[in-house]
PDB file of C-alpha atoms and ligand atoms in Angstrom:
ATOM      1  CA  MET Y   1       0.000   0.000   0.000  1.00  0.00           C
ATOM      2  CA  ALA Y   2       1.725   3.114  -1.254  1.00  0.00           C
ATOM      3  CA  LEU Y   3       0.001   5.252   1.372  1.00  0.00           C
ATOM      4  CA  HIS Y   4       2.155   3.700   4.094  1.00  0.00           C
ATOM      5  CA  GLU Y   5       5.533   3.868   2.386  1.00  0.00           C
ATOM      6  CA  GLN Y   6       8.131   5.642   4.498  1.00  0.00           C
ATOM      7  CA  THR Y   7       5.681   6.033   7.342  1.00  0.00           C
ATOM      8  CA  ARG Y   8       7.604   5.243  10.514  1.00  0.00           C
ATOM      9  CA  ILE Y   9       6.047   3.761  13.616  1.00  0.00           C
ATOM     10  CA  LEU Y  10       7.737   3.406  16.982  1.00  0.00           C
ATOM     11  CA  ILE Y  11       6.392   0.656  19.237  1.00  0.00           C
ATOM     12  CA  ALA Y  12       7.034   1.256  22.944  1.00  0.00           C
ATOM     13  CA  GLU Y  13       6.421  -2.181  24.431  1.00  0.00           C
ATOM     14  CA  ASP Y  14       8.481  -4.112  26.987  1.00  0.00           C
ATOM     15  CA  GLU Y  15       7.158  -7.565  26.150  1.00  0.00           C
ATOM     16  CA  PRO Y  16       9.418  -8.745  23.304  1.00  0.00           C
ATOM     17  CA  ALA Y  17       7.002 -11.351  21.905  1.00  0.00           C
ATOM     18  CA  GLN Y  18       4.126  -8.852  21.670  1.00  0.00           C
ATOM     19  CA  ALA Y  19       6.386  -6.194  20.196  1.00  0.00           C
ATOM     20  CA  GLU Y  20       7.731  -8.583  17.533  1.00  0.00           C
ATOM     21  CA  VAL Y  21       4.278  -9.818  16.470  1.00  0.00           C
ATOM     22  CA  LEU Y  22       3.115  -6.238  16.129  1.00  0.00           C
ATOM     23  CA  LYS Y  23       6.257  -5.213  14.248  1.00  0.00           C
ATOM     24  CA  TYR Y  24       5.781  -8.132  11.849  1.00  0.00           C
ATOM     25  CA  ASN Y  25       2.173  -7.143  11.137  1.00  0.00           C
ATOM     26  CA  LEU Y  26       2.885  -3.454  10.702  1.00  0.00           C
ATOM     27  CA  GLU Y  27       5.825  -4.154   8.400  1.00  0.00           C
ATOM     28  CA  ALA Y  28       3.607  -6.467   6.364  1.00  0.00           C
ATOM     29  CA  ALA Y  29       1.271  -3.476   5.970  1.00  0.00           C
ATOM     30  CA  GLY Y  30       4.147  -1.368   4.638  1.00  0.00           C
ATOM     31  CA  TYR Y  31       5.148   0.589   7.709  1.00  0.00           C
ATOM     32  CA  GLU Y  32       8.742   1.042   8.830  1.00  0.00           C
ATOM     33  CA  VAL Y  33       8.846  -0.114  12.438  1.00  0.00           C
ATOM     34  CA  SER Y  34      11.226   0.092  15.385  1.00  0.00           C
ATOM     35  CA  ILE Y  35      10.809  -1.009  18.995  1.00  0.00           C
ATOM     36  CA  ALA Y  36      11.669   0.733  22.254  1.00  0.00           C
ATOM     37  CA  PRO Y  37      11.639  -1.641  25.264  1.00  0.00           C
ATOM     38  CA  ASP Y  38      10.921   1.003  27.901  1.00  0.00           C
ATOM     39  CA  GLY Y  39       9.532   4.499  28.314  1.00  0.00           C
ATOM     40  CA  ALA Y  40      12.853   6.289  28.752  1.00  0.00           C
ATOM     41  CA  GLU Y  41      14.211   4.695  25.593  1.00  0.00           C
ATOM     42  CA  ALA Y  42      11.029   5.653  23.723  1.00  0.00           C
ATOM     43  CA  LEU Y  43      11.423   9.323  24.720  1.00  0.00           C
ATOM     44  CA  LEU Y  44      15.095   9.291  23.656  1.00  0.00           C
ATOM     45  CA  ARG Y  45      14.350   7.751  20.271  1.00  0.00           C
ATOM     46  CA  ILE Y  46      11.476  10.142  19.610  1.00  0.00           C
ATOM     47  CA  ALA Y  47      13.670  13.139  20.442  1.00  0.00           C
ATOM     48  CA  GLU Y  48      16.430  11.866  18.144  1.00  0.00           C
ATOM     49  CA  ASN Y  49      14.257  10.814  15.247  1.00  0.00           C
ATOM     50  CA  ARG Y  50      10.592  11.638  15.373  1.00  0.00           C
ATOM     51  CA  PRO Y  51       8.365   8.764  14.210  1.00  0.00           C
ATOM     52  CA  ASP Y  52       5.116   9.390  12.336  1.00  0.00           C
ATOM     53  CA  LEU Y  53       3.138   7.503  14.971  1.00  0.00           C
ATOM     54  CA  LEU Y  54       3.748   6.007  18.400  1.00  0.00           C
ATOM     55  CA  VAL Y  55       2.167   2.782  19.649  1.00  0.00           C
ATOM     56  CA  LEU Y  56       2.514   3.165  23.401  1.00  0.00           C
ATOM     57  CA  ASP Y  57       2.018   0.438  25.981  1.00  0.00           C
ATOM     58  CA  TRP Y  58       0.543   1.683  29.235  1.00  0.00           C
ATOM     59  CA  MET Y  59       2.668  -0.557  31.448  1.00  0.00           C
ATOM     60  CA  LEU Y  60       6.310   0.193  30.678  1.00  0.00           C
ATOM     61  CA  PRO Y  61       9.438   0.077  32.840  1.00  0.00           C
ATOM     62  CA  GLU Y  62      11.481   3.212  33.629  1.00  0.00           C
ATOM     63  CA  VAL Y  63       8.887   5.741  32.468  1.00  0.00           C
ATOM     64  CA  SER Y  64       5.251   4.621  32.240  1.00  0.00           C
ATOM     65  CA  GLY Y  65       3.261   4.961  29.039  1.00  0.00           C
ATOM     66  CA  ILE Y  66       1.009   7.596  30.570  1.00  0.00           C
ATOM     67  CA  GLU Y  67       4.045   9.653  31.607  1.00  0.00           C
ATOM     68  CA  VAL Y  68       5.555   9.328  28.123  1.00  0.00           C
ATOM     69  CA  CYS Y  69       2.284  10.568  26.667  1.00  0.00           C
ATOM     70  CA  ARG Y  70       2.099  13.457  29.141  1.00  0.00           C
ATOM     71  CA  GLN Y  71       5.680  14.528  28.452  1.00  0.00           C
ATOM     72  CA  LEU Y  72       5.179  14.431  24.688  1.00  0.00           C
ATOM     73  CA  ARG Y  73       2.001  16.497  24.878  1.00  0.00           C
ATOM     74  CA  LYS Y  74       3.776  19.137  27.006  1.00  0.00           C
ATOM     75  CA  ASN Y  75       6.419  19.555  24.307  1.00  0.00           C
ATOM     76  CA  ASP Y  76       5.504  21.782  21.359  1.00  0.00           C
ATOM     77  CA  ALA Y  77       7.564  19.607  19.028  1.00  0.00           C
ATOM     78  CA  PHE Y  78       5.554  16.472  19.837  1.00  0.00           C
ATOM     79  CA  ARG Y  79       2.167  17.851  20.824  1.00  0.00           C
ATOM     80  CA  ASP Y  80       0.636  16.539  17.595  1.00  0.00           C
ATOM     81  CA  LEU Y  81       2.507  13.236  17.380  1.00  0.00           C
ATOM     82  CA  PRO Y  82      -0.183  10.591  16.794  1.00  0.00           C
ATOM     83  CA  ILE Y  83      -0.316   8.176  19.737  1.00  0.00           C
ATOM     84  CA  VAL Y  84      -2.246   4.917  20.033  1.00  0.00           C
ATOM     85  CA  MET Y  85      -2.162   3.561  23.578  1.00  0.00           C
ATOM     86  CA  LEU Y  86      -2.348  -0.086  24.561  1.00  0.00           C
ATOM     87  CA  THR Y  87      -4.118  -0.736  27.853  1.00  0.00           C
ATOM     88  CA  ALA Y  88      -4.856  -3.814  29.935  1.00  0.00           C
ATOM     89  CA  ARG Y  89      -8.250  -5.437  29.721  1.00  0.00           C
ATOM     90  CA  GLY Y  90     -10.962  -3.734  31.724  1.00  0.00           C
ATOM     91  CA  GLU Y  91      -8.822  -0.861  32.934  1.00  0.00           C
ATOM     92  CA  GLU Y  92     -11.532   1.673  32.185  1.00  0.00           C
ATOM     93  CA  ASP Y  93      -9.896   4.381  34.287  1.00  0.00           C
ATOM     94  CA  ASP Y  94      -6.597   3.865  32.482  1.00  0.00           C
ATOM     95  CA  ARG Y  95      -8.317   4.231  29.144  1.00  0.00           C
ATOM     96  CA  ILE Y  96      -9.947   7.479  30.175  1.00  0.00           C
ATOM     97  CA  ARG Y  97      -6.721   8.823  31.664  1.00  0.00           C
ATOM     98  CA  GLY Y  98      -4.920   7.889  28.456  1.00  0.00           C
ATOM     99  CA  LEU Y  99      -7.353   9.910  26.395  1.00  0.00           C
ATOM    100  CA  ASP Y 100      -7.239  12.678  28.972  1.00  0.00           C
ATOM    101  CA  VAL Y 101      -3.464  13.114  28.626  1.00  0.00           C
ATOM    102  CA  GLY Y 102      -3.833  13.256  24.870  1.00  0.00           C
ATOM    103  CA  ALA Y 103      -3.626   9.798  23.291  1.00  0.00           C
ATOM    104  CA  ASP Y 104      -5.411   9.781  19.929  1.00  0.00           C
ATOM    105  CA  ASP Y 105      -6.839   6.321  20.352  1.00  0.00           C
ATOM    106  CA  TYR Y 106      -6.414   3.204  22.437  1.00  0.00           C
ATOM    107  CA  MET Y 107      -6.633  -0.559  22.113  1.00  0.00           C
ATOM    108  CA  VAL Y 108      -7.431  -2.901  24.958  1.00  0.00           C
ATOM    109  CA  LYS Y 109      -5.181  -5.964  25.323  1.00  0.00           C
ATOM    110  CA  PRO Y 110      -5.431  -8.611  24.078  1.00  0.00           C
ATOM    111  CA  TYR Y 111      -6.073  -6.975  20.719  1.00  0.00           C
ATOM    112  CA  SER Y 112      -6.083  -8.442  17.235  1.00  0.00           C
ATOM    113  CA  PRO Y 113      -3.206  -7.083  15.135  1.00  0.00           C
ATOM    114  CA  GLY Y 114      -5.687  -6.506  12.304  1.00  0.00           C
ATOM    115  CA  GLU Y 115      -7.879  -4.315  14.466  1.00  0.00           C
ATOM    116  CA  LEU Y 116      -4.906  -2.363  15.773  1.00  0.00           C
ATOM    117  CA  LEU Y 117      -3.705  -1.874  12.197  1.00  0.00           C
ATOM    118  CA  ALA Y 118      -7.118  -0.476  11.245  1.00  0.00           C
ATOM    119  CA  ARG Y 119      -6.939   1.979  14.176  1.00  0.00           C
ATOM    120  CA  ILE Y 120      -3.409   3.010  13.231  1.00  0.00           C
ATOM    121  CA  ASN Y 121      -4.435   3.562   9.616  1.00  0.00           C
ATOM    122  CA  ALA Y 122      -7.361   5.702  10.761  1.00  0.00           C
ATOM    123  CA  VAL Y 123      -5.211   7.787  13.124  1.00  0.00           C
ATOM    124  CA  MET Y 124      -2.615   8.286  10.376  1.00  0.00           C
ATOM    125  CA  ARG Y 125      -5.258   9.497   7.945  1.00  0.00           C
ATOM    126  CA  ARG Y 126      -6.558  11.993  10.464  1.00  0.00           C
ATOM    127  CA  ALA Y 127      -3.108  13.167  11.502  1.00  0.00           C
ATOM    128  CA  ARG Y 128      -2.809  15.506   8.570  1.00  0.00           C
ATOM    129  CA  PRO Y 129      -2.763  18.876  10.269  1.00  0.00           C
ATOM    130  CA  ALA Y 130      -5.969  20.843  10.053  1.00  0.00           C
ATOM    131  CA  LEU Y 131      -5.819  23.393   7.293  1.00  0.00           C
ATOM    132  CA  THR Y 132      -4.558  26.698   8.559  1.00  0.00           C
ATOM    133  CA  GLY Y 133      -6.708  28.690   6.157  1.00  0.00           C
ATOM    134  CA  GLU Y 134     -10.341  29.593   6.249  1.00  0.00           C
ATOM    135  CA  THR Y 135     -11.744  26.119   5.737  1.00  0.00           C
ATOM    136  CA  LEU Y 136     -11.541  22.861   7.656  1.00  0.00           C
ATOM    137  CA  GLU Y 137     -12.099  19.634   5.808  1.00  0.00           C
ATOM    138  CA  TYR Y 138     -12.782  16.099   7.007  1.00  0.00           C
ATOM    139  CA  GLU Y 139     -13.960  13.185   4.874  1.00  0.00           C
ATOM    140  CA  GLY Y 140     -16.133  15.277   2.555  1.00  0.00           C
ATOM    141  CA  ILE Y 141     -17.302  17.661   5.281  1.00  0.00           C
ATOM    142  CA  VAL Y 142     -16.120  21.205   4.595  1.00  0.00           C
ATOM    143  CA  LEU Y 143     -16.466  23.936   7.203  1.00  0.00           C
ATOM    144  CA  ASN Y 144     -15.914  27.455   5.922  1.00  0.00           C
ATOM    145  CA  LEU Y 145     -15.038  29.644   8.903  1.00  0.00           C
ATOM    146  CA  ALA Y 146     -15.358  32.982   7.135  1.00  0.00           C
ATOM    147  CA  ALA Y 147     -18.710  32.239   5.511  1.00  0.00           C
ATOM    148  CA  ARG Y 148     -19.953  30.184   8.514  1.00  0.00           C
ATOM    149  CA  LYS Y 149     -21.070  27.531   6.057  1.00  0.00           C
ATOM    150  CA  VAL Y 150     -20.869  23.757   6.161  1.00  0.00           C
ATOM    151  CA  THR Y 151     -21.179  21.391   3.233  1.00  0.00           C
ATOM    152  CA  ARG Y 152     -20.994  17.628   3.024  1.00  0.00           C
ATOM    153  CA  ASP Y 153     -20.164  16.141  -0.361  1.00  0.00           C
ATOM    154  CA  GLY Y 154     -21.148  19.517  -1.807  1.00  0.00           C
ATOM    155  CA  GLN Y 155     -24.560  19.724  -0.133  1.00  0.00           C
ATOM    156  CA  THR Y 156     -25.138  22.699   2.138  1.00  0.00           C
ATOM    157  CA  LEU Y 157     -25.974  21.782   5.745  1.00  0.00           C
ATOM    158  CA  HIS Y 158     -27.787  24.214   8.008  1.00  0.00           C
ATOM    159  CA  LEU Y 159     -26.287  24.291  11.486  1.00  0.00           C
ATOM    160  CA  ALA Y 160     -27.278  26.445  14.448  1.00  0.00           C
ATOM    161  CA  PRO Y 161     -24.403  28.537  15.873  1.00  0.00           C
ATOM    162  CA  THR Y 162     -23.696  26.195  18.802  1.00  0.00           C
ATOM    163  CA  GLU Y 163     -23.625  23.124  16.565  1.00  0.00           C
ATOM    164  CA  PHE Y 164     -21.345  25.012  14.193  1.00  0.00           C
ATOM    165  CA  ARG Y 165     -18.886  25.779  17.005  1.00  0.00           C
ATOM    166  CA  ILE Y 166     -18.943  22.194  18.280  1.00  0.00           C
ATOM    167  CA  LEU Y 167     -18.298  20.894  14.771  1.00  0.00           C
ATOM    168  CA  GLN Y 168     -15.467  23.407  14.402  1.00  0.00           C
ATOM    169  CA  ALA Y 169     -13.914  22.207  17.692  1.00  0.00           C
ATOM    170  CA  LEU Y 170     -14.107  18.591  16.503  1.00  0.00           C
ATOM    171  CA  MET Y 171     -12.842  19.369  12.989  1.00  0.00           C
ATOM    172  CA  GLU Y 172      -9.848  21.252  14.346  1.00  0.00           C
ATOM    173  CA  ARG Y 173      -8.891  18.040  16.159  1.00  0.00           C
ATOM    174  CA  PRO Y 174      -9.961  15.184  13.881  1.00  0.00           C
ATOM    175  CA  GLY Y 175      -9.809  11.860  15.666  1.00  0.00           C
ATOM    176  CA  ARG Y 176      -9.003  13.400  19.020  1.00  0.00           C
ATOM    177  CA  VAL Y 177     -11.525  12.520  21.710  1.00  0.00           C
ATOM    178  CA  LEU Y 178     -12.856  15.603  23.478  1.00  0.00           C
ATOM    179  CA  SER Y 179     -14.469  15.394  26.901  1.00  0.00           C
ATOM    180  CA  ARG Y 180     -17.774  17.189  27.408  1.00  0.00           C
ATOM    181  CA  GLN Y 181     -15.956  19.814  29.474  1.00  0.00           C
ATOM    182  CA  GLN Y 182     -13.439  20.384  26.669  1.00  0.00           C
ATOM    183  CA  ILE Y 183     -16.321  20.774  24.214  1.00  0.00           C
ATOM    184  CA  ILE Y 184     -17.976  23.288  26.564  1.00  0.00           C
ATOM    185  CA  ASP Y 185     -14.742  25.293  26.865  1.00  0.00           C
ATOM    186  CA  LEU Y 186     -14.247  25.306  23.094  1.00  0.00           C
ATOM    187  CA  ALA Y 187     -17.805  25.869  21.917  1.00  0.00           C
ATOM    188  CA  TRP Y 188     -19.200  28.100  24.673  1.00  0.00           C
ATOM    189  CA  GLY Y 189     -16.000  29.505  26.166  1.00  0.00           C
ATOM    190  CA  PRO Y 190     -14.313  29.030  29.525  1.00  0.00           C
ATOM    191  CA  ASN Y 191     -16.080  29.904  32.793  1.00  0.00           C
ATOM    192  CA  VAL Y 192     -19.514  29.285  31.328  1.00  0.00           C
ATOM    193  CA  PHE Y 193     -21.696  26.894  33.271  1.00  0.00           C
ATOM    194  CA  ILE Y 194     -23.211  24.357  30.901  1.00  0.00           C
ATOM    195  CA  GLU Y 195     -24.426  20.939  31.974  1.00  0.00           C
ATOM    196  CA  ASP Y 196     -22.902  17.863  30.345  1.00  0.00           C
ATOM    197  CA  ARG Y 197     -26.386  16.845  29.275  1.00  0.00           C
ATOM    198  CA  THR Y 198     -26.653  20.026  27.214  1.00  0.00           C
ATOM    199  CA  VAL Y 199     -23.590  18.975  25.248  1.00  0.00           C
ATOM    200  CA  ASP Y 200     -25.266  15.648  24.508  1.00  0.00           C
ATOM    201  CA  VAL Y 201     -28.364  17.433  23.219  1.00  0.00           C
ATOM    202  CA  HIS Y 202     -26.327  19.604  20.832  1.00  0.00           C
ATOM    203  CA  ILE Y 203     -24.266  16.618  19.692  1.00  0.00           C
ATOM    204  CA  LYS Y 204     -27.508  14.802  18.898  1.00  0.00           C
ATOM    205  CA  ARG Y 205     -28.716  17.756  16.821  1.00  0.00           C
ATOM    206  CA  LEU Y 206     -25.345  18.022  15.097  1.00  0.00           C
ATOM    207  CA  ARG Y 207     -25.448  14.321  14.264  1.00  0.00           C
ATOM    208  CA  GLY Y 208     -28.962  14.728  12.898  1.00  0.00           C
ATOM    209  CA  VAL Y 209     -27.882  17.449  10.492  1.00  0.00           C
ATOM    210  CA  LEU Y 210     -24.621  15.754   9.485  1.00  0.00           C
ATOM    211  CA  SER Y 211     -26.248  12.419   8.783  1.00  0.00           C
ATOM    212  CA  ALA Y 212     -29.323  13.752   6.986  1.00  0.00           C
ATOM    213  CA  GLU Y 213     -29.669  12.684   3.341  1.00  0.00           C
ATOM    214  CA  GLY Y 214     -28.371   9.213   4.232  1.00  0.00           C
ATOM    215  CA  PHE Y 215     -24.838  10.299   5.132  1.00  0.00           C
ATOM    216  CA  CYS Y 216     -23.081   8.177   7.757  1.00  0.00           C
ATOM    217  CA  ASP Y 217     -22.686   9.542  11.285  1.00  0.00           C
ATOM    218  CA  PRO Y 218     -19.101  10.859  11.573  1.00  0.00           C
ATOM    219  CA  ILE Y 219     -19.176  11.353  15.363  1.00  0.00           C
ATOM    220  CA  ARG Y 220     -17.962   8.640  17.673  1.00  0.00           C
ATOM    221  CA  THR Y 221     -19.250   8.423  21.247  1.00  0.00           C
ATOM    222  CA  VAL Y 222     -16.631   7.371  23.792  1.00  0.00           C
ATOM    223  CA  ARG Y 223     -18.772   6.127  26.633  1.00  0.00           C
ATOM    224  CA  GLY Y 224     -18.156   7.900  29.909  1.00  0.00           C
ATOM    225  CA  PHE Y 225     -15.785  10.378  28.304  1.00  0.00           C
ATOM    226  CA  GLY Y 226     -16.909  12.349  25.296  1.00  0.00           C
ATOM    227  CA  TYR Y 227     -16.893  12.536  21.533  1.00  0.00           C
ATOM    228  CA  SER Y 228     -14.602  12.560  18.537  1.00  0.00           C
ATOM    229  CA  LEU Y 229     -14.861  13.060  14.812  1.00  0.00           C
ATOM    230  CA  ASP Y 230     -14.167   9.585  13.495  1.00  0.00           C
ATOM    231  CA  ILE Y 231     -15.730   8.390  10.259  1.00  0.00           C
ATOM    232  CA  ASP Y 232     -14.517   4.825  10.927  1.00  0.00           C
ATOM    233  CA  HIS Y 233     -16.193   4.345  14.294  1.00  0.00           C
ATOM    234  CA  ASP Y 234     -18.245   1.196  14.848  1.00  0.00           C
ATOM    235  CA  GLY Y 235     -21.528   2.788  15.800  1.00  0.00           C
TER     236      GLY Y 235
HETATM  237 CA1   CA S   1       3.993  -3.795  29.100  1.00  0.00          CA
END
């Protein structure tokens, strides 16, 4: 697959067997892959030679996966480095903390390499930086900031101002999961008291407009956390 040529992935994983299986599968998909066996080594390698994406195990020696993620997000040079976290089964709090410190997606162990590959492909597609100009674009959805207009596959969609601002917040961070509080801060502004439930109501309206005319719903619900723009979500 030409899309993946030269795309470099760093796997931060201390279990050699798991790391090798993953490396084998990602290389078979055309990615260039290297392995860091602990968190400190991962940070060193990233600083020396930035990968295009990081697969980051939660449980790592030296520096934990969550700390690696936190340190990368604090650094302007790596703030937008795509990160897929691997978490232990059933560690719901870990998953939420992982998203909270800025991971782009997560997989729960044990995962199927095929499913992880699909997630990595999706994160890579979305990693293209949002356009700096007057329009944001995601999978056929075009948001024109100056004209306050939204189209999907060329059809004009009519959004209320709040829905427009929520969509803008999501489109500026494609694939990134935003908590309800983050959505409130971005769409209403800081220090405004809005109930979480109100966010859900506006998201429902936004979904209704975006998926009118038989379009698929591009918003993914992350239960107990929030929402992201993710055309590949499962439902
Ligand atoms: Ca581990």
